[in-house]
């Protein structure tokens, strides 16, 4: 019973933590988050593409897909690889410009 | 002059020569098979004359074409002294219109925002204790983004297989069918049939063009410990934190797993393809990950639920996993090191199987606490100049699965796989591997694999 309660609390905590941090980021009131966002902003789309995608697989040539297809593909990978919206946008912009 | 024209010219010349007075009975006798000097000179003269006439005709024809070609015309008579539009201006307008149409088509829902991707694998397996066989499979993935924030995904595994009686069959299994919606920069929500965000393997390393070995680790293969595709709802996202780090999170609620109670070889194991739940208790789970540096990701996953089987009751199940992935290029070793791994713990509460002995293996009571995992290490000399060497990757993987020896199908299995890959393109790899298998209860089933893995 105790284990069950702990697990439920842990899982609930993950949901709540995610929601709290999400709201914090959305409202842009957190200094720490703003600082972290600026670090992402400093990186180019090409750099973010390399950093995030190569952790799991080789990089495909940008001309593998059309600009519209890259938009869809990065949306899919945003879900699979837990990319932030800012990262996904910069990667998409880079791939669309290079496709 | 082309060869054809030359032949025609010579033919006409020859005919003219034959009909000319010089060709009459006063001409010197012609030796059979040879041409006299006079005949040759006449033929040459006729040939030169025909060439000149042909050149004159060609020149006249070109002049005629030039005079009949349409000139740029004024298509509108502007008022007020503005420059009149020409056909070149119309061409520019036409080009602009085409570009605008293209842009319009791109933003129109349901047309351009459709991608068919996926993966495929073909290969050969020779494993001790079973007959060697070729195999093939394809997994098309359809991605459709009808609106900017909405993504619809569908995927299926299409393959061939043999059942226990050796009969061949083909199979089509839906593995993904979900809809996800971007709430904001840090949150995506969705629902449907999706790949469980439990551990990193199924979501990141599973496809044959990413997996560096031809088979899956035991804990992530069929009959393993970790869930694959599940039905439910999920929330997913990432949050950047100071010092360049990033926190990743996934949470889900899904149909609970199904408990195997009838099979003498796998009683007590969990089936996750429980697409319509057997009870009202749902499984909840998720993963929280951290990227402390760009090259490294670590994660912890947990799933809790009640597993049931018709007429058998429900039992608590807890599955946990830790995972990591690291990849970095080192100049000192002229290449890239790729190392990733995961360990999974699965626990099903104490239960008695085959209570009345009718199934032939009971009654047997046990708590099915199992665990296992893998560590994969790969090296690819990405910084050497020779292209052939640069495309070779050397792979080693250790994996294990431990289940209670007294339980049906209980085993302590350890494997070591060694492989060499050749990367034909970034998404096409040819793999050769040998796997050493060691088991506590049964004889090990060493295996040799060849596989071509493709990302589509």
Coordinates of C-alpha atoms in Angstrom, one line a residue:
Chain A
X1 CA 0.0 0.0 0.0
X2 CA 2.8 2.3 1.0
X3 CA 4.7 1.5 -2.2
X4 CA 1.6 2.1 -4.3
X5 CA 1.0 5.5 -2.6
X6 CA 4.7 6.5 -3.2
X7 CA 4.4 5.6 -6.9
X8 CA 1.2 7.4 -7.4
X9 CA 2.7 10.5 -5.7
X10 CA 5.9 10.2 -7.7
X11 CA 4.0 10.0 -11.0
X12 CA 1.6 12.8 -10.0
X13 CA 4.7 14.8 -9.0
X14 CA 6.1 14.4 -12.5
X15 CA 2.9 15.7 -14.0
X16 CA 2.7 18.6 -11.6
X17 CA 6.4 19.5 -12.0
X18 CA 6.0 19.5 -15.7
X19 CA 2.9 21.6 -15.6
X20 CA 4.4 24.1 -13.1
X21 CA 7.6 24.5 -15.1
X22 CA 5.6 24.8 -18.3
X23 CA 3.5 27.6 -16.9
X24 CA 6.7 29.3 -15.6
X25 CA 8.2 29.1 -19.0
X26 CA 5.1 30.3 -20.8
X27 CA 4.7 33.3 -18.6
X28 CA 8.4 34.2 -19.0
X29 CA 8.7 35.3 -15.4
X30 CA 11.4 33.0 -14.4
X31 CA 14.9 34.6 -14.6
X32 CA 16.5 31.2 -14.7
X33 CA 14.4 30.0 -17.5
X34 CA 15.0 33.2 -19.5
X35 CA 18.7 32.7 -19.0
X36 CA 18.4 29.1 -20.3
X37 CA 16.3 30.2 -23.2
X38 CA 18.9 32.8 -24.2
X39 CA 21.5 30.0 -24.3
X40 CA 19.4 28.1 -26.8
X41 CA 19.0 31.4 -28.7
X42 CA 22.7 31.7 -29.0
X43 CA 23.0 28.4 -30.8
X44 CA 22.4 28.3 -34.5
X45 CA 19.8 26.0 -36.1
X46 CA 22.6 24.0 -37.6
X47 CA 24.2 23.6 -34.2
X48 CA 21.0 22.6 -32.5
X49 CA 20.3 20.1 -35.4
X50 CA 23.7 18.5 -34.8
X51 CA 23.5 18.5 -31.0
X52 CA 20.0 17.0 -30.7
X53 CA 19.7 14.7 -33.7
X54 CA 23.2 13.1 -33.6
X55 CA 22.7 12.0 -30.0
X56 CA 20.7 9.1 -31.5
X57 CA 21.3 8.8 -35.2
X58 CA 23.3 10.0 -38.2
X59 CA 22.2 13.3 -39.8
X60 CA 20.3 13.1 -43.0
X61 CA 21.1 15.6 -45.7
X62 CA 18.8 18.6 -45.6
X63 CA 17.8 18.0 -49.2
X64 CA 16.3 14.6 -48.2
X65 CA 13.0 16.4 -47.8
X66 CA 11.3 19.5 -49.1
X67 CA 10.8 22.6 -46.8
X68 CA 7.2 21.6 -46.0
X69 CA 8.2 18.0 -45.3
X70 CA 10.9 19.1 -42.9
X71 CA 8.3 21.1 -41.0
X72 CA 6.3 17.9 -40.4
X73 CA 9.3 15.8 -39.7
X74 CA 10.7 18.1 -37.1
X75 CA 7.3 18.3 -35.5
X76 CA 7.4 14.5 -35.2
X77 CA 10.9 14.6 -33.8
X78 CA 10.0 17.3 -31.4
X79 CA 7.7 14.8 -29.7
X80 CA 10.2 11.9 -30.0
X81 CA 13.3 13.7 -28.8
X82 CA 11.7 16.2 -26.3
X83 CA 12.7 19.3 -28.2
X84 CA 11.5 22.7 -27.0
X85 CA 9.5 24.8 -29.3
X86 CA 12.4 27.3 -29.7
X87 CA 14.8 24.5 -30.6
X88 CA 12.4 22.9 -33.0
X89 CA 11.7 26.3 -34.7
X90 CA 15.4 27.0 -35.2
X91 CA 16.1 23.5 -36.5
X92 CA 13.2 23.7 -38.9
X93 CA 14.3 27.1 -40.2
X94 CA 17.8 25.8 -40.8
X95 CA 16.6 22.7 -42.6
X96 CA 14.1 24.6 -44.7
X97 CA 16.7 27.1 -45.8
X98 CA 19.2 24.3 -46.7
X99 CA 16.7 22.0 -48.4
Chain B
X1 CA 27.5 17.9 -92.8
X2 CA 25.9 14.9 -91.3
X3 CA 26.6 11.4 -92.5
X4 CA 23.1 11.0 -93.8
X5 CA 23.4 14.2 -95.9
X6 CA 26.7 13.0 -97.3
X7 CA 25.3 9.7 -98.3
X8 CA 22.4 11.4 -100.1
X9 CA 24.7 13.8 -101.8
X10 CA 26.9 11.0 -103.0
X11 CA 23.9 9.1 -104.2
X12 CA 22.5 12.0 -106.1
X13 CA 26.0 12.7 -107.6
X14 CA 26.3 9.1 -108.6
X15 CA 22.9 9.2 -110.3
X16 CA 23.7 12.4 -112.1
X17 CA 26.9 10.9 -113.3
X18 CA 25.1 7.9 -114.5
X19 CA 22.7 10.0 -116.5
X20 CA 25.2 12.5 -117.8
X21 CA 26.6 12.3 -121.4
X22 CA 29.9 11.4 -119.9
X23 CA 28.3 8.3 -118.7
X24 CA 27.2 7.3 -122.2
X25 CA 28.7 4.9 -124.6
X26 CA 31.5 7.4 -125.6
X27 CA 33.0 7.3 -122.1
X28 CA 36.0 5.2 -121.5
X29 CA 35.3 1.7 -120.5
X30 CA 34.7 1.3 -116.8
X31 CA 36.6 -1.4 -115.1
X32 CA 34.4 -3.4 -112.9
X33 CA 34.9 -2.6 -109.2
X34 CA 37.0 0.5 -109.7
X35 CA 36.5 4.2 -110.6
X36 CA 38.6 6.0 -113.1
X37 CA 40.3 9.4 -112.4
X38 CA 37.9 11.2 -114.7
X39 CA 34.9 9.7 -113.0
X40 CA 36.3 10.6 -109.6
X41 CA 36.9 14.2 -110.7
X42 CA 33.3 14.5 -112.1
X43 CA 31.9 13.0 -108.9
X44 CA 33.9 15.4 -106.8
X45 CA 32.7 18.4 -108.9
X46 CA 29.1 17.3 -108.6
X47 CA 29.5 16.9 -104.9
X48 CA 31.0 20.4 -104.4
X49 CA 28.1 21.9 -106.5
X50 CA 25.5 20.1 -104.4
X51 CA 27.2 21.3 -101.2
X52 CA 27.1 24.9 -102.4
X53 CA 23.4 24.6 -103.3
X54 CA 22.6 23.1 -100.0
X55 CA 24.4 25.9 -98.1
X56 CA 22.4 28.5 -100.1
X57 CA 19.2 26.8 -99.4
X58 CA 20.0 26.6 -95.6
X59 CA 20.9 30.3 -95.6
X60 CA 17.6 31.2 -97.3
X61 CA 15.6 29.1 -94.8
X62 CA 17.2 30.8 -91.8
X63 CA 16.4 34.2 -93.2
X64 CA 12.8 33.1 -93.7
X65 CA 12.4 31.9 -90.2
X66 CA 13.9 35.1 -88.8
X67 CA 11.3 37.3 -90.6
X68 CA 8.3 35.2 -89.5
X69 CA 9.3 34.9 -85.8
X70 CA 6.9 36.9 -83.6
X71 CA 8.4 40.1 -82.1
X72 CA 7.7 41.3 -78.5
X73 CA 4.3 43.0 -78.8
X74 CA 2.8 45.7 -76.8
X75 CA 0.0 44.0 -74.9
X76 CA -1.5 47.1 -73.3
X77 CA -1.7 50.7 -74.2
X78 CA -1.1 52.5 -70.9
X79 CA -2.4 55.9 -70.4
X80 CA -0.5 58.9 -69.2
X81 CA 2.7 58.1 -71.0
X82 CA 3.7 55.0 -68.9
X83 CA 5.9 52.4 -70.4
X84 CA 3.9 49.7 -72.1
X85 CA 4.0 46.2 -70.8
X86 CA 5.8 43.6 -72.9
X87 CA 5.6 39.8 -73.0
X88 CA 8.7 39.8 -70.8
X89 CA 6.7 41.7 -68.2
X90 CA 3.9 39.1 -68.5
X91 CA 6.4 36.4 -68.0
X92 CA 7.5 38.0 -64.7
X93 CA 3.9 38.3 -63.6
X94 CA 3.3 34.7 -64.5
X95 CA 6.4 33.6 -62.5
X96 CA 5.3 35.6 -59.5
X97 CA 1.8 34.1 -59.7
X98 CA 3.3 30.6 -59.8
X99 CA 5.4 31.4 -56.7
X100 CA 2.4 32.7 -54.9
X101 CA 0.3 29.7 -55.8
X102 CA 3.1 27.5 -54.5
X103 CA 3.2 29.4 -51.2
X104 CA -0.6 29.1 -50.9
X105 CA -0.5 25.4 -51.6
X106 CA 2.1 25.0 -48.9
X107 CA -0.1 26.6 -46.2
X108 CA -3.3 24.9 -47.3
X109 CA -4.2 22.1 -44.8
X110 CA -3.9 18.6 -45.8
X111 CA -1.9 18.9 -49.0
X112 CA 1.8 19.6 -48.6
X113 CA 2.2 18.7 -44.9
X114 CA 2.2 15.0 -45.5
X115 CA 5.3 12.8 -45.1
X116 CA 5.6 9.1 -45.7
X117 CA 8.7 7.9 -43.9
X118 CA 9.6 4.8 -41.9
X119 CA 12.1 2.1 -42.1
X120 CA 12.8 -1.3 -43.6
X121 CA 15.1 -4.3 -42.9
X122 CA 16.1 -7.4 -44.8
X123 CA 18.5 -10.0 -43.6
X124 CA 19.5 -13.5 -42.6
X125 CA 19.7 -15.2 -39.3
X126 CA 21.4 -18.5 -38.3
X127 CA 20.7 -19.4 -34.7
X128 CA 21.6 -22.5 -32.8
X129 CA 18.6 -24.7 -32.2
X130 CA 16.5 -23.2 -35.0
X131 CA 16.7 -23.3 -38.8
X132 CA 18.5 -20.5 -40.5
X133 CA 16.2 -18.1 -42.3
X134 CA 16.0 -14.9 -44.3
X135 CA 13.7 -12.3 -43.0
X136 CA 12.2 -9.0 -44.2
X137 CA 10.1 -6.3 -42.7
X138 CA 9.0 -2.8 -43.5
X139 CA 7.5 -0.2 -41.2
X140 CA 5.9 2.7 -43.1
X141 CA 5.3 5.9 -41.0
X142 CA 2.7 8.4 -42.1
X143 CA 3.0 11.9 -40.7
X144 CA 0.3 14.5 -41.4
X145 CA 0.3 18.0 -40.1
X146 CA -3.1 19.4 -41.1
X147 CA -2.6 22.5 -38.9
X148 CA 0.5 24.1 -37.5
X149 CA 0.1 22.7 -34.0
X150 CA -1.5 19.4 -34.8
X151 CA 0.3 16.2 -35.9
X152 CA -1.3 12.9 -36.8
X153 CA 1.0 9.9 -36.9
X154 CA 0.3 6.3 -38.1
X155 CA 2.7 3.4 -38.5
X156 CA 2.6 -0.3 -39.0
X157 CA 5.0 -3.2 -38.9
X158 CA 4.6 -5.3 -42.0
X159 CA 6.6 -8.5 -42.0
X160 CA 6.9 -12.2 -42.5
X161 CA 7.2 -14.8 -39.8
X162 CA 7.0 -18.5 -38.9
X163 CA 4.7 -19.8 -36.2
X164 CA 5.6 -22.6 -33.8
X165 CA 4.5 -25.2 -36.3
X166 CA 6.8 -23.9 -39.0
X167 CA 4.0 -22.4 -41.0
X168 CA 4.9 -19.2 -42.8
X169 CA 2.7 -16.2 -42.6
X170 CA 2.7 -12.5 -43.1
X171 CA 1.7 -9.9 -40.6
X172 CA 0.6 -6.4 -40.4
X173 CA 0.6 -4.8 -37.0
X174 CA -0.5 -1.2 -36.2
X175 CA 2.1 0.3 -33.9
X176 CA 1.3 4.0 -33.9
X177 CA -2.0 5.8 -34.4
X178 CA -2.1 9.0 -32.5
X179 CA -2.8 12.7 -32.6
X180 CA -0.7 15.2 -30.8
X181 CA -1.2 18.9 -30.2
X182 CA 1.4 21.6 -29.3
X183 CA 0.2 23.5 -26.3
X184 CA 3.2 25.8 -26.0
X185 CA 7.0 25.8 -26.3
X186 CA 7.3 23.3 -23.5
X187 CA 4.3 21.1 -23.7
X188 CA 2.7 18.7 -26.2
X189 CA -0.3 16.6 -25.4
X190 CA -1.9 13.8 -27.3
X191 CA -3.6 10.5 -27.4
X192 CA -4.1 7.3 -29.2
X193 CA -1.7 4.4 -29.8
X194 CA 1.8 5.6 -29.2
X195 CA 5.3 4.4 -28.4
X196 CA 5.5 4.4 -24.6
X197 CA 8.0 7.0 -23.3
X198 CA 9.4 4.3 -21.0
X199 CA 13.2 4.2 -21.2
X200 CA 14.9 5.5 -24.3
X201 CA 15.3 2.4 -26.5
X202 CA 11.9 2.1 -28.2
X203 CA 11.6 5.8 -28.9
X204 CA 15.2 6.5 -29.9
X205 CA 17.2 3.4 -30.9
X206 CA 14.7 0.8 -32.1
X207 CA 14.5 1.5 -35.9
X208 CA 16.9 -0.8 -38.0
X209 CA 18.7 2.2 -39.5
X210 CA 19.5 3.5 -35.9
X211 CA 20.0 0.2 -34.0
X212 CA 23.6 -0.7 -34.6
X213 CA 22.9 -4.4 -34.2
X214 CA 20.4 -6.6 -36.1
X215 CA 18.4 -7.6 -33.0
X216 CA 17.0 -5.9 -30.0
X217 CA 18.2 -6.3 -26.4
X218 CA 16.2 -8.9 -24.5
X219 CA 14.4 -6.5 -22.2
X220 CA 13.1 -4.5 -25.2
X221 CA 12.3 -7.4 -27.5
X222 CA 9.0 -9.4 -27.7
X223 CA 8.5 -11.0 -24.3
X224 CA 10.8 -8.4 -22.7
X225 CA 10.1 -6.2 -19.7
X226 CA 9.4 -2.8 -21.2
X227 CA 6.2 -1.6 -22.8
X228 CA 6.3 -0.9 -26.5
X229 CA 3.1 0.6 -28.1
X230 CA 0.3 1.4 -25.6
X231 CA -3.1 3.1 -25.9
X232 CA -3.9 6.2 -23.8
X233 CA -3.1 9.8 -23.4
X234 CA 0.2 11.5 -22.9
X235 CA 2.0 14.8 -22.2
X236 CA 5.5 15.5 -23.2
X237 CA 7.9 18.3 -23.3
X238 CA 11.2 19.9 -22.3
X239 CA 12.4 22.8 -20.2
X240 CA 15.8 24.5 -20.6
X241 CA 17.5 25.2 -17.3
X242 CA 20.6 27.2 -16.5
X243 CA 24.1 26.3 -17.6
X244 CA 22.9 24.9 -20.9
X245 CA 21.1 21.9 -19.4
X246 CA 17.7 20.7 -20.3
X247 CA 15.0 18.7 -18.4
X248 CA 12.8 16.4 -20.4
X249 CA 9.6 15.0 -19.2
X250 CA 6.9 12.5 -20.4
X251 CA 3.8 11.3 -18.6
X252 CA 1.1 9.0 -19.7
X253 CA -2.0 7.1 -18.7
X254 CA -2.9 3.9 -20.6
X255 CA -4.6 0.6 -20.6
X256 CA -2.9 -1.6 -18.0
X257 CA -0.9 -4.6 -19.1
X258 CA -2.3 -8.1 -19.5
X259 CA -1.0 -10.8 -17.2
X260 CA -0.2 -14.1 -18.8
X261 CA -1.7 -17.0 -16.8
X262 CA -2.2 -19.8 -19.2
X263 CA 1.1 -20.5 -20.9
X264 CA 3.4 -22.9 -19.2
X265 CA 6.4 -21.1 -20.6
X266 CA 5.5 -17.5 -19.8
X267 CA 3.0 -17.5 -16.9
X268 CA 3.5 -14.3 -14.9
X269 CA 4.8 -12.2 -17.7
X270 CA 3.2 -9.0 -18.9
X271 CA 1.7 -8.3 -22.3
X272 CA 1.5 -4.6 -23.2
X273 CA -0.4 -4.8 -26.4
X274 CA -3.6 -4.6 -24.4
X275 CA -5.6 -2.4 -26.7
X276 CA -8.9 -2.8 -24.9
X277 CA -8.4 -2.9 -21.1
X278 CA -9.5 -5.8 -19.0
X279 CA -10.2 -3.8 -15.9
X280 CA -10.9 -0.2 -14.9
X281 CA -7.5 0.3 -13.3
X282 CA -5.3 2.2 -15.8
X283 CA -1.5 2.2 -15.9
X284 CA 0.2 5.5 -15.2
X285 CA 3.8 6.2 -16.0
X286 CA 6.4 8.5 -17.4
X287 CA 10.0 9.4 -17.8
X288 CA 12.0 12.3 -16.6
X289 CA 15.3 13.0 -18.3
X290 CA 18.2 15.3 -18.0
X291 CA 20.7 16.6 -20.5
X292 CA 23.5 17.9 -18.3
X293 CA 25.8 18.4 -21.4
X294 CA 25.0 18.4 -25.0
X295 CA 26.4 14.9 -25.6
X296 CA 24.7 13.1 -22.6
X297 CA 21.2 12.3 -21.7
X298 CA 20.1 10.3 -18.6
X299 CA 16.6 9.3 -17.7
X300 CA 14.4 7.5 -15.2
X301 CA 11.1 5.9 -16.1
X302 CA 8.4 4.3 -14.0
X303 CA 5.0 2.7 -14.8
X304 CA 2.5 1.5 -12.2
X305 CA -0.7 -0.4 -12.9
X306 CA -2.8 -3.4 -12.1
X307 CA -2.4 -6.3 -14.5
X308 CA -5.2 -8.7 -15.0
X309 CA -6.5 -11.6 -16.9
X310 CA -10.0 -12.7 -17.4
X311 CA -11.2 -14.6 -14.2
X312 CA -7.8 -14.4 -12.6
X313 CA -7.9 -11.2 -10.6
X314 CA -5.7 -8.1 -10.7
X315 CA -2.2 -7.8 -9.4
X316 CA 0.0 -4.7 -8.8
X317 CA 2.7 -4.2 -11.4
X318 CA 5.6 -1.8 -11.1
X319 CA 8.2 -1.3 -13.9
X320 CA 11.1 1.0 -13.6
X321 CA 14.1 1.8 -15.8
X322 CA 17.2 4.0 -15.9
X323 CA 18.8 4.9 -19.2
X324 CA 21.6 6.9 -20.6
X325 CA 23.0 7.8 -24.0
X326 CA 26.4 9.5 -24.8
X327 CA 27.9 10.3 -28.1
X328 CA 31.0 12.4 -28.8
X329 CA 33.7 12.7 -31.4
X330 CA 37.3 12.6 -30.1
X331 CA 40.2 13.8 -32.1
X332 CA 42.6 11.7 -30.1
X333 CA 41.0 8.5 -31.5
X334 CA 40.1 9.9 -34.9
X335 CA 36.5 9.0 -34.4
X336 CA 33.2 8.9 -32.5
X337 CA 32.3 7.0 -29.4
X338 CA 28.7 6.1 -29.0
X339 CA 27.5 4.4 -25.8
X340 CA 24.0 3.9 -24.5
X341 CA 22.3 1.6 -22.2
X342 CA 19.3 0.9 -20.0
X343 CA 18.4 -1.3 -17.0
X344 CA 14.8 -2.3 -16.3
X345 CA 13.1 -3.8 -13.3
X346 CA 9.7 -5.4 -13.5
X347 CA 7.7 -6.6 -10.5
X348 CA 4.3 -8.5 -10.6
X349 CA 2.8 -9.2 -7.2
X350 CA 2.7 -12.7 -5.7
X351 CA 0.1 -14.9 -7.5
X352 CA -0.7 -18.6 -7.9
X353 CA -0.9 -19.9 -11.5
X354 CA -2.6 -23.0 -12.7
X355 CA -4.4 -23.3 -9.4
X356 CA -6.0 -26.6 -10.0
X357 CA -3.2 -28.1 -12.1
X358 CA -5.3 -28.4 -15.2
X359 CA -2.7 -26.6 -17.3
X360 CA 0.0 -29.1 -16.3
X361 CA 2.5 -26.7 -14.7
X362 CA 0.9 -25.8 -11.4
X363 CA -0.2 -24.9 -9.0
X364 CA 2.8 -22.6 -8.7
X365 CA 3.1 -19.4 -6.7
X366 CA 5.7 -16.8 -7.1
X367 CA 6.4 -13.1 -7.2
X368 CA 7.6 -12.3 -10.7
X369 CA 10.5 -10.0 -10.1
X370 CA 12.6 -9.7 -13.2
X371 CA 15.3 -7.4 -14.3
X372 CA 17.6 -6.9 -17.2
X373 CA 19.2 -4.4 -19.5
X374 CA 21.9 -3.7 -22.0
X375 CA 25.0 -1.6 -22.6
X376 CA 26.0 -0.8 -26.2
X377 CA 29.4 0.6 -27.2
X378 CA 30.2 1.6 -30.7
X379 CA 33.3 3.3 -32.4
X380 CA 33.4 4.8 -35.8
X381 CA 36.5 6.4 -37.2
X382 CA 34.7 9.5 -38.5
X383 CA 37.8 11.6 -38.7
X384 CA 40.0 9.5 -40.9
X385 CA 40.5 10.5 -44.6
X386 CA 39.7 7.2 -46.2
X387 CA 36.0 7.1 -47.0
X388 CA 35.7 3.3 -46.7
X389 CA 37.2 3.2 -43.3
X390 CA 35.2 6.2 -42.2
X391 CA 32.0 4.4 -42.9
X392 CA 32.8 1.3 -40.8
X393 CA 31.5 1.1 -37.3
X394 CA 32.5 -1.5 -34.7
X395 CA 29.9 -2.4 -32.2
X396 CA 29.7 -4.4 -29.0
X397 CA 26.7 -5.0 -26.8
X398 CA 26.1 -6.8 -23.5
X399 CA 22.6 -7.6 -22.5
X400 CA 20.9 -9.7 -19.9
X401 CA 17.5 -10.8 -18.6
X402 CA 17.0 -12.5 -15.2
X403 CA 13.7 -14.0 -14.1
X404 CA 13.0 -16.4 -11.2
X405 CA 14.4 -19.8 -12.1
X406 CA 11.5 -21.5 -10.3
X407 CA 8.9 -19.7 -12.4
X408 CA 7.5 -21.0 -15.7
X409 CA 10.0 -19.9 -18.4
X410 CA 12.4 -18.7 -15.6
X411 CA 15.9 -18.1 -16.9
X412 CA 19.1 -16.2 -16.3
X413 CA 20.3 -15.2 -19.8
X414 CA 23.4 -13.3 -20.7
X415 CA 24.4 -12.3 -24.3
X416 CA 27.4 -10.6 -25.9
X417 CA 27.0 -9.4 -29.4
X418 CA 29.9 -8.2 -31.6
X419 CA 29.2 -6.5 -34.9
X420 CA 30.6 -4.6 -37.8
X421 CA 28.5 -2.1 -39.7
X422 CA 29.1 -0.4 -43.0
X423 CA 27.2 2.9 -43.5
X424 CA 26.2 3.1 -47.1
X425 CA 24.4 6.4 -46.5
X426 CA 23.5 8.2 -43.2
X427 CA 20.2 6.2 -43.2
X428 CA 21.3 2.9 -44.8
X429 CA 23.5 0.4 -43.0
X430 CA 24.8 -3.1 -43.7
X431 CA 25.4 -5.1 -40.5
X432 CA 27.1 -8.3 -39.7
X433 CA 27.1 -9.6 -36.2
X434 CA 27.7 -12.6 -34.0
X435 CA 26.0 -13.1 -30.7
X436 CA 27.2 -15.4 -27.9
X437 CA 24.3 -16.6 -25.7
X438 CA 24.5 -18.1 -22.2
X439 CA 21.6 -19.5 -20.3
X440 CA 21.2 -21.1 -16.9
X441 CA 18.4 -23.6 -17.6
X442 CA 18.8 -24.2 -21.3
X443 CA 21.6 -24.4 -23.8
X444 CA 22.7 -21.0 -25.2
X445 CA 21.5 -20.1 -28.7
X446 CA 24.4 -18.4 -30.3
X447 CA 23.4 -16.5 -33.5
X448 CA 24.9 -15.1 -36.7
X449 CA 23.1 -12.2 -38.3
X450 CA 23.3 -10.2 -41.6
X451 CA 21.0 -7.3 -42.0
X452 CA 20.5 -4.3 -44.3
X453 CA 18.7 -1.5 -42.3
X454 CA 17.1 1.4 -44.2
X455 CA 15.6 4.6 -43.0
X456 CA 12.9 5.7 -45.5

